[in-house]
mmCIF file of C-alpha atoms in Angstrom:
data_model
loop_
_atom_site.group_PDB
_atom_site.id
_atom_site.type_symbol
_atom_site.label_atom_id
_atom_site.label_comp_id
_atom_site.label_asym_id
_atom_site.label_seq_id
_atom_site.Cartn_x
_atom_site.Cartn_y
_atom_site.Cartn_z
ATOM 1 C CA MET A 1 59.421 -10.178 0.345
ATOM 2 C CA THR A 2 58.800 -13.687 -0.939
ATOM 3 C CA ALA A 3 56.209 -14.301 1.734
ATOM 4 C CA LEU A 4 54.822 -10.996 0.962
ATOM 5 C CA ARG A 5 54.739 -11.709 -2.679
ATOM 6 C CA GLU A 6 53.103 -15.207 -2.084
ATOM 7 C CA SER A 7 50.344 -13.752 -0.037
ATOM 8 C CA GLU A 8 49.526 -11.060 -2.326
ATOM 9 C CA SER A 9 49.158 -13.722 -5.134
ATOM 10 C CA ASP A 10 46.372 -15.715 -3.160
ATOM 11 C CA PHE A 11 44.190 -12.429 -3.708
ATOM 12 C CA GLU A 12 42.899 -12.255 -7.111
ATOM 13 C CA PRO A 13 40.965 -9.201 -8.331
ATOM 14 C CA ILE A 14 37.202 -9.630 -8.981
ATOM 15 C CA TYR A 15 35.566 -7.678 -11.614
ATOM 16 C CA HIS A 16 31.705 -7.063 -11.500
ATOM 17 C CA HIS A 17 30.342 -6.361 -15.201
ATOM 18 C CA TYR A 18 26.928 -5.182 -15.286
ATOM 19 C CA GLY A 19 25.046 -5.466 -18.790
ATOM 20 C CA PRO A 20 21.896 -5.730 -20.402
ATOM 21 C CA HIS A 21 20.302 -9.213 -20.541
ATOM 22 C CA ARG A 22 17.213 -10.800 -21.396
ATOM 23 C CA ALA A 23 14.472 -10.452 -18.787
ATOM 24 C CA GLY A 24 13.112 -13.574 -17.298
ATOM 25 C CA LEU A 25 12.147 -15.237 -13.895
ATOM 26 C CA PRO A 26 14.508 -17.003 -11.697
ATOM 27 C CA PRO A 27 13.652 -20.133 -9.759
ATOM 28 C CA LEU A 28 10.533 -18.624 -7.990
ATOM 29 C CA VAL A 29 10.629 -21.416 -5.078
ATOM 30 C CA ARG A 30 14.164 -20.512 -4.337
ATOM 31 C CA TYR A 31 13.706 -16.741 -4.604
ATOM 32 C CA PHE A 32 10.800 -17.071 -2.379
ATOM 33 C CA ARG A 33 12.544 -18.985 0.088
ATOM 34 C CA GLU A 34 15.336 -16.195 0.300
ATOM 35 C CA LEU A 35 12.626 -13.639 0.428
ATOM 36 C CA TRP A 36 11.214 -15.141 3.592
ATOM 37 C CA ALA A 37 14.745 -15.643 5.163
ATOM 38 C CA ARG A 38 15.825 -12.037 4.627
ATOM 39 C CA ARG A 39 12.362 -10.420 6.142
ATOM 40 C CA GLU A 40 14.233 -9.111 8.906
ATOM 41 C CA PHE A 41 16.172 -6.804 6.221
ATOM 42 C CA ALA A 42 12.819 -5.589 5.202
ATOM 43 C CA THR A 43 11.798 -4.818 8.689
ATOM 44 C CA GLU A 44 14.990 -2.965 9.337
ATOM 45 C CA LEU A 45 14.729 -1.075 6.090
ATOM 46 C CA SER A 46 11.382 0.134 6.833
ATOM 47 C CA LYS A 47 12.354 0.957 10.632
ATOM 48 C CA SER A 48 14.910 3.243 8.921
ATOM 49 C CA SER A 49 12.475 4.769 6.516
ATOM 50 C CA MET A 50 10.308 5.726 9.434
ATOM 51 C CA ARG A 51 13.123 7.016 11.661
ATOM 52 C CA SER A 52 14.229 9.294 8.693
ATOM 53 C CA ALA A 53 10.568 10.333 8.202
ATOM 54 C CA ASN A 54 10.393 11.412 12.094
ATOM 55 C CA THR A 55 7.414 8.981 12.413
ATOM 56 C CA SER A 56 8.933 7.624 15.621
ATOM 57 C CA THR A 57 8.418 10.934 17.302
ATOM 58 C CA PHE A 58 5.789 12.540 19.042
ATOM 59 C CA PHE A 59 4.880 15.066 16.453
ATOM 60 C CA GLY A 60 5.572 12.746 13.522
ATOM 61 C CA GLN A 61 3.105 10.415 15.175
ATOM 62 C CA ALA A 62 0.588 12.868 15.699
ATOM 63 C CA TRP A 63 1.051 14.167 12.098
ATOM 64 C CA LEU A 64 0.055 10.799 10.739
ATOM 65 C CA ILE A 65 -3.137 10.912 12.747
ATOM 66 C CA LEU A 66 -3.970 15.030 11.944
ATOM 67 C CA ASN A 67 -3.383 14.577 8.432
ATOM 68 C CA PRO A 68 -6.252 12.249 7.399
ATOM 69 C CA LEU A 69 -8.343 13.611 10.441
ATOM 70 C CA LEU A 70 -8.259 17.187 8.861
ATOM 71 C CA LEU A 71 -8.941 15.814 5.326
ATOM 72 C CA ALA A 72 -11.950 14.263 6.724
ATOM 73 C CA ALA A 73 -13.362 17.522 8.343
ATOM 74 C CA VAL A 74 -12.834 19.256 4.992
ATOM 75 C CA TYR A 75 -14.479 16.398 2.772
ATOM 76 C CA TYR A 76 -17.257 16.383 5.455
ATOM 77 C CA LEU A 77 -17.911 19.922 5.269
ATOM 78 C CA LEU A 78 -17.983 20.051 1.327
ATOM 79 C CA VAL A 79 -20.057 17.128 1.485
ATOM 80 C CA THR A 80 -22.558 18.681 3.841
ATOM 81 C CA ILE A 81 -22.806 21.863 1.751
ATOM 82 C CA ILE A 82 -23.641 19.787 -1.349
ATOM 83 C CA ARG A 83 -26.053 17.392 0.269
ATOM 84 C CA ASN A 84 -27.440 19.983 2.492
ATOM 85 C CA ARG A 85 -27.785 17.488 5.311
ATOM 86 C CA HIS A 86 -25.968 17.092 8.420
ATOM 87 C CA ASP A 87 -25.097 13.332 9.328
ATOM 88 C CA PRO A 88 -22.793 12.751 12.092
ATOM 89 C CA SER A 89 -22.261 8.864 11.244
ATOM 90 C CA PHE A 90 -21.078 10.147 7.680
ATOM 91 C CA PHE A 91 -17.982 11.422 9.417
ATOM 92 C CA THR A 92 -17.226 8.061 10.894
ATOM 93 C CA HIS A 93 -17.500 6.735 7.543
ATOM 94 C CA LEU A 94 -15.115 9.293 6.129
ATOM 95 C CA LEU A 95 -12.700 8.533 8.753
ATOM 96 C CA LEU A 96 -12.840 4.937 8.649
ATOM 97 C CA ALA A 97 -12.383 5.074 4.491
ATOM 98 C CA LEU A 98 -9.943 7.765 4.289
ATOM 99 C CA PHE A 99 -7.661 6.025 6.706
ATOM 100 C CA ALA A 100 -8.009 2.733 4.706
ATOM 101 C CA PHE A 101 -7.219 4.515 1.417
ATOM 102 C CA HIS A 102 -4.539 6.680 2.645
ATOM 103 C CA LEU A 103 -2.795 3.055 3.555
ATOM 104 C CA VAL A 104 -3.389 2.011 0.121
ATOM 105 C CA SER A 105 -2.346 5.383 -1.646
ATOM 106 C CA THR A 106 0.884 5.545 0.754
ATOM 107 C CA SER A 107 1.854 2.342 -0.182
ATOM 108 C CA ILE A 108 1.430 2.904 -3.877
ATOM 109 C CA ASN A 109 3.585 6.508 -3.692
ATOM 110 C CA THR A 110 6.323 5.333 -1.478
ATOM 111 C CA GLY A 111 6.498 2.220 -3.022
ATOM 112 C CA SER A 112 7.016 3.605 -6.551
ATOM 113 C CA LYS A 113 10.097 5.604 -5.590
ATOM 114 C CA SER A 114 11.624 2.770 -3.090
ATOM 115 C CA VAL A 115 13.964 1.149 -5.829
ATOM 116 C CA THR A 116 14.898 4.450 -7.741
ATOM 117 C CA THR A 117 15.930 5.955 -4.135
ATOM 118 C CA SER A 118 18.128 2.901 -3.254
ATOM 119 C CA GLY A 119 20.705 2.897 -5.881
ATOM 120 C CA LYS A 120 23.748 2.086 -3.997
ATOM 121 C CA LEU A 121 21.811 -0.419 -1.869
ATOM 122 C CA LEU A 122 20.801 -2.236 -5.224
ATOM 123 C CA ILE A 123 24.480 -2.019 -6.472
ATOM 124 C CA ASN A 124 26.448 -2.978 -3.122
ATOM 125 C CA THR A 125 24.233 -5.305 -1.824
ATOM 126 C CA ALA A 126 23.035 -9.114 -2.760
ATOM 127 C CA PHE A 127 19.041 -9.573 -1.629
ATOM 128 C CA PRO A 128 15.983 -10.221 -3.203
ATOM 129 C CA ARG A 129 15.061 -6.833 -4.494
ATOM 130 C CA LEU A 130 11.487 -7.364 -3.837
ATOM 131 C CA LEU A 131 11.941 -6.574 -0.305
ATOM 132 C CA ILE A 132 12.458 -2.829 -1.017
ATOM 133 C CA PRO A 133 8.714 -2.266 -2.043
ATOM 134 C CA LEU A 134 7.485 -4.412 0.384
ATOM 135 C CA SER A 135 9.284 -2.745 2.902
ATOM 136 C CA ALA A 136 7.457 0.383 1.937
ATOM 137 C CA VAL A 137 4.220 -1.385 2.511
ATOM 138 C CA ARG A 138 5.089 -2.179 5.964
ATOM 139 C CA THR A 139 6.076 1.309 6.581
ATOM 140 C CA ALA A 140 2.498 2.441 5.586
ATOM 141 C CA PHE A 141 1.002 -0.435 7.357
ATOM 142 C CA PHE A 142 2.632 0.885 10.946
ATOM 143 C CA SER A 143 1.677 4.457 9.853
ATOM 144 C CA PHE A 144 -1.977 3.300 9.686
ATOM 145 C CA LEU A 145 -2.092 1.639 12.983
ATOM 146 C CA PRO A 146 -2.317 4.658 15.095
ATOM 147 C CA THR A 147 -5.473 5.638 13.000
ATOM 148 C CA ILE A 148 -7.310 2.607 14.413
ATOM 149 C CA PRO A 149 -7.963 3.622 17.888
ATOM 150 C CA LEU A 150 -8.830 7.297 17.007
ATOM 151 C CA TYR A 151 -11.527 6.067 14.634
ATOM 152 C CA PHE A 152 -12.975 4.189 17.614
ATOM 153 C CA VAL A 153 -12.864 7.124 19.599
ATOM 154 C CA PHE A 154 -15.115 8.986 17.132
ATOM 155 C CA HIS A 155 -17.134 5.327 16.519
ATOM 156 C CA ILE A 156 -18.053 5.552 20.312
ATOM 157 C CA ILE A 157 -19.072 9.045 20.429
ATOM 158 C CA LEU A 158 -21.069 9.197 17.363
ATOM 159 C CA MET A 159 -22.177 5.639 16.992
ATOM 160 C CA PRO A 160 -22.398 4.495 20.539
ATOM 161 C CA ARG A 161 -24.894 1.787 19.884
ATOM 162 C CA GLN A 162 -23.175 0.413 16.695
ATOM 163 C CA TRP A 163 -21.232 -2.726 18.006
ATOM 164 C CA SER A 164 -21.206 -6.244 16.434
ATOM 165 C CA TRP A 165 -19.289 -8.967 16.165
ATOM 166 C CA THR A 166 -19.131 -8.482 12.279
ATOM 167 C CA MET A 167 -16.222 -5.881 12.930
ATOM 168 C CA LEU A 168 -13.881 -8.630 13.039
ATOM 169 C CA LEU A 169 -14.682 -9.333 9.636
ATOM 170 C CA SER A 170 -12.984 -6.156 8.535
ATOM 171 C CA ILE A 171 -9.873 -8.064 9.293
ATOM 172 C CA TYR A 172 -10.225 -10.130 5.977
ATOM 173 C CA PHE A 173 -10.741 -6.963 3.872
ATOM 174 C CA LEU A 174 -7.963 -5.146 5.377
ATOM 175 C CA GLY A 175 -5.461 -7.956 4.503
ATOM 176 C CA CYS A 176 -6.895 -7.945 0.898
ATOM 177 C CA MET A 177 -6.038 -4.295 0.805
ATOM 178 C CA ILE A 178 -2.476 -4.840 2.368
ATOM 179 C CA LEU A 179 -1.876 -7.431 -0.229
ATOM 180 C CA PHE A 180 -3.387 -5.526 -3.123
ATOM 181 C CA SER A 181 -0.924 -2.563 -2.129
ATOM 182 C CA MET A 182 2.211 -4.899 -2.239
ATOM 183 C CA GLY A 183 1.188 -6.002 -5.713
ATOM 184 C CA LEU A 184 0.662 -2.168 -6.829
ATOM 185 C CA ALA A 185 3.808 -0.968 -4.866
ATOM 186 C CA ALA A 186 6.105 -4.052 -6.747
ATOM 187 C CA PHE A 187 4.261 -2.765 -10.198
ATOM 188 C CA PHE A 188 4.828 0.826 -9.926
ATOM 189 C CA ALA A 189 8.368 0.466 -8.259
ATOM 190 C CA THR A 190 9.239 -1.256 -11.706
ATOM 191 C CA LEU A 191 7.725 1.260 -14.008
ATOM 192 C CA GLN A 192 9.743 4.300 -12.254
ATOM 193 C CA VAL A 193 12.858 2.513 -13.108
ATOM 194 C CA TYR A 194 11.702 2.838 -16.567
ATOM 195 C CA PHE A 195 9.739 5.566 -16.492
ATOM 196 C CA ARG A 196 10.977 8.456 -14.254
ATOM 197 C CA ASP A 197 7.748 10.300 -14.300
ATOM 198 C CA THR A 198 5.634 7.649 -13.003
ATOM 199 C CA SER A 199 5.943 8.940 -9.367
ATOM 200 C CA SER A 200 4.695 12.396 -10.711
ATOM 201 C CA PHE A 201 1.820 11.061 -12.449
ATOM 202 C CA LEU A 202 0.762 8.596 -9.652
ATOM 203 C CA PRO A 203 -0.692 11.519 -7.292
ATOM 204 C CA TYR A 204 -3.176 12.651 -9.611
ATOM 205 C CA PHE A 205 -4.485 9.105 -10.553
ATOM 206 C CA VAL A 206 -4.674 8.068 -6.878
ATOM 207 C CA ARG A 207 -6.657 11.360 -6.204
ATOM 208 C CA ILE A 208 -9.116 10.610 -9.026
ATOM 209 C CA TRP A 209 -9.340 7.126 -7.628
ATOM 210 C CA MET A 210 -10.224 8.053 -4.563
ATOM 211 C CA TYR A 211 -13.286 9.964 -6.056
ATOM 212 C CA LEU A 212 -14.299 6.766 -7.485
ATOM 213 C CA SER A 213 -14.096 4.511 -4.653
ATOM 214 C CA PRO A 214 -16.632 4.632 -1.811
ATOM 215 C CA VAL A 215 -14.736 7.198 0.383
ATOM 216 C CA LEU A 216 -16.708 10.320 -0.066
ATOM 217 C CA TRP A 217 -19.916 8.251 -0.584
ATOM 218 C CA LEU A 218 -21.495 5.065 0.740
ATOM 219 C CA PRO A 219 -21.872 1.863 -1.615
ATOM 220 C CA ASP A 220 -25.629 2.156 -0.885
ATOM 221 C CA SER A 221 -25.755 5.433 -2.513
ATOM 222 C CA VAL A 222 -25.180 3.957 -6.052
ATOM 223 C CA THR A 223 -27.688 1.180 -5.726
ATOM 224 C CA LYS A 224 -30.270 3.271 -7.973
ATOM 225 C CA PHE A 225 -27.845 3.730 -10.705
ATOM 226 C CA SER A 226 -28.342 1.794 -14.070
ATOM 227 C CA LYS A 227 -26.972 -1.623 -14.375
ATOM 228 C CA ALA A 228 -24.230 -0.642 -16.652
ATOM 229 C CA ALA A 229 -22.938 2.448 -14.456
ATOM 230 C CA LEU A 230 -23.126 -0.043 -11.456
ATOM 231 C CA THR A 231 -21.107 -2.757 -13.057
ATOM 232 C CA LEU A 232 -18.235 -0.309 -13.702
ATOM 233 C CA ILE A 233 -18.400 1.250 -10.294
ATOM 234 C CA GLN A 234 -18.143 -2.466 -9.006
ATOM 235 C CA VAL A 235 -15.369 -3.112 -11.290
ATOM 236 C CA ASN A 236 -13.205 -0.750 -9.108
ATOM 237 C CA PRO A 237 -11.198 -3.324 -6.738
ATOM 238 C CA LEU A 238 -11.409 -0.968 -4.270
ATOM 239 C CA TYR A 239 -15.225 -0.849 -4.279
ATOM 240 C CA SER A 240 -15.237 -4.436 -2.564
ATOM 241 C CA MET A 241 -12.502 -3.997 -0.338
ATOM 242 C CA LEU A 242 -13.709 -0.415 1.112
ATOM 243 C CA GLY A 243 -17.297 -1.548 0.798
ATOM 244 C CA GLY A 244 -17.005 -4.617 2.737
ATOM 245 C CA TYR A 245 -14.484 -3.024 5.143
ATOM 246 C CA ALA A 246 -17.018 -0.250 5.781
ATOM 247 C CA GLU A 247 -20.101 -2.630 5.974
ATOM 248 C CA SER A 248 -18.583 -4.765 8.535
ATOM 249 C CA VAL A 249 -17.406 -2.054 10.855
ATOM 250 C CA GLN A 250 -20.110 0.563 10.548
ATOM 251 C CA GLU A 251 -23.291 -1.176 9.543
ATOM 252 C CA GLY A 252 -22.982 -4.207 11.583
ATOM 253 C CA GLN A 253 -23.849 -6.438 8.470
ATOM 254 C CA VAL A 254 -22.146 -9.310 6.770
ATOM 255 C CA PRO A 255 -20.971 -7.987 3.475
ATOM 256 C CA PRO A 256 -22.458 -9.641 0.272
ATOM 257 C CA LEU A 257 -20.588 -12.750 -1.018
ATOM 258 C CA TYR A 258 -19.553 -10.826 -4.321
ATOM 259 C CA MET A 259 -17.616 -8.617 -2.214
ATOM 260 C CA TRP A 260 -15.671 -11.306 -0.407
ATOM 261 C CA VAL A 261 -14.866 -13.173 -3.754
ATOM 262 C CA THR A 262 -13.996 -9.945 -5.648
ATOM 263 C CA ALA A 263 -11.879 -8.553 -2.843
ATOM 264 C CA ALA A 264 -9.758 -11.711 -2.592
ATOM 265 C CA ALA A 265 -9.472 -11.814 -6.432
ATOM 266 C CA TRP A 266 -8.158 -8.276 -7.118
ATOM 267 C CA ALA A 267 -5.796 -8.667 -4.154
ATOM 268 C CA VAL A 268 -4.254 -12.126 -5.393
ATOM 269 C CA ALA A 269 -4.224 -10.950 -9.130
ATOM 270 C CA ALA A 270 -2.580 -7.698 -8.173
ATOM 271 C CA ALA A 271 -0.172 -9.250 -5.940
ATOM 272 C CA ALA A 272 0.961 -11.965 -8.584
ATOM 273 C CA GLY A 273 1.018 -9.819 -11.420
ATOM 274 C CA GLY A 274 3.086 -6.833 -9.377
ATOM 275 C CA PHE A 275 5.533 -9.716 -8.041
ATOM 276 C CA LEU A 276 6.302 -11.575 -11.351
ATOM 277 C CA PHE A 277 6.395 -8.510 -13.257
ATOM 278 C CA PHE A 278 8.933 -6.909 -10.506
ATOM 279 C CA ILE A 279 11.061 -10.240 -10.190
ATOM 280 C CA SER A 280 11.368 -10.507 -13.965
ATOM 281 C CA ARG A 281 12.812 -7.118 -14.339
ATOM 282 C CA GLU A 282 14.965 -6.844 -11.085
ATOM 283 C CA ARG A 283 18.120 -7.777 -12.580
ATOM 284 C CA GLU A 284 18.064 -4.777 -14.622
ATOM 285 C CA PHE A 285 17.931 -2.397 -12.018
ATOM 286 C CA ALA A 286 21.111 -1.989 -11.065
ATOM 287 C CA VAL A 287 22.316 -1.274 -14.594
ATOM 288 C CA ARG A 288 19.211 1.248 -15.118
ATOM 289 C CA LEU A 289 20.072 3.138 -11.991
ATOM 290 C CA THR A 290 23.909 3.561 -12.646
#
């Protein structure tokens, strides 16, 4: 009995107290070092999300392709009726732009819900919380990958002579879109913790954003607008990203310098702002979600 009591006294109860505190940034160097060390955690979290969404099955992968493909067919039909002009090459633009925009929109929509749906994980596990929205972007990216070969099938059929080394430049603009998506996913994930209606509002915002981006129209089609209107259109972050992405792949041209600069500026600004906003608030998430 004495030995038992001595062994029991060696274990002291530990109490965790969750309470509000002043928001602030932790040491960023140490935080991002730990974030990189835990990158496999984000990978496994993303794989788990893909398995739960049945994206690892044949029909799950098929729907990832069929969904934007059917959207492209519907939008092409509508645009063809409105413009009263049949242009097969425009269908390839719709595919390319819709696939890329779907990557951004999926990252934002799933990223916004990623923290609020991980309540038990936040309370019971210690890790940099930024891994949660980043894993949502990883899931969106791997869902985007099957659409690349599908696009090139239509590119071969409808634009067989349109091949150029400039297609490799699209990797730069795709990278900007991914970094941009990471920042917005972190930003809206934070907003969702404080304002639970954020995820309900986002689909409408994303739909309007698509109409204002070069998805249903080409960047060249707005060159005749007034200087003020053109400036407002070009302020849209996805104008330079999607515009440069489409020009390098479809037009076989090197995008203008301003597209390179503005695409990188928007991507870095969104990532820096979204990450810092998320990190400064993440220590409150456990309190807000309990």
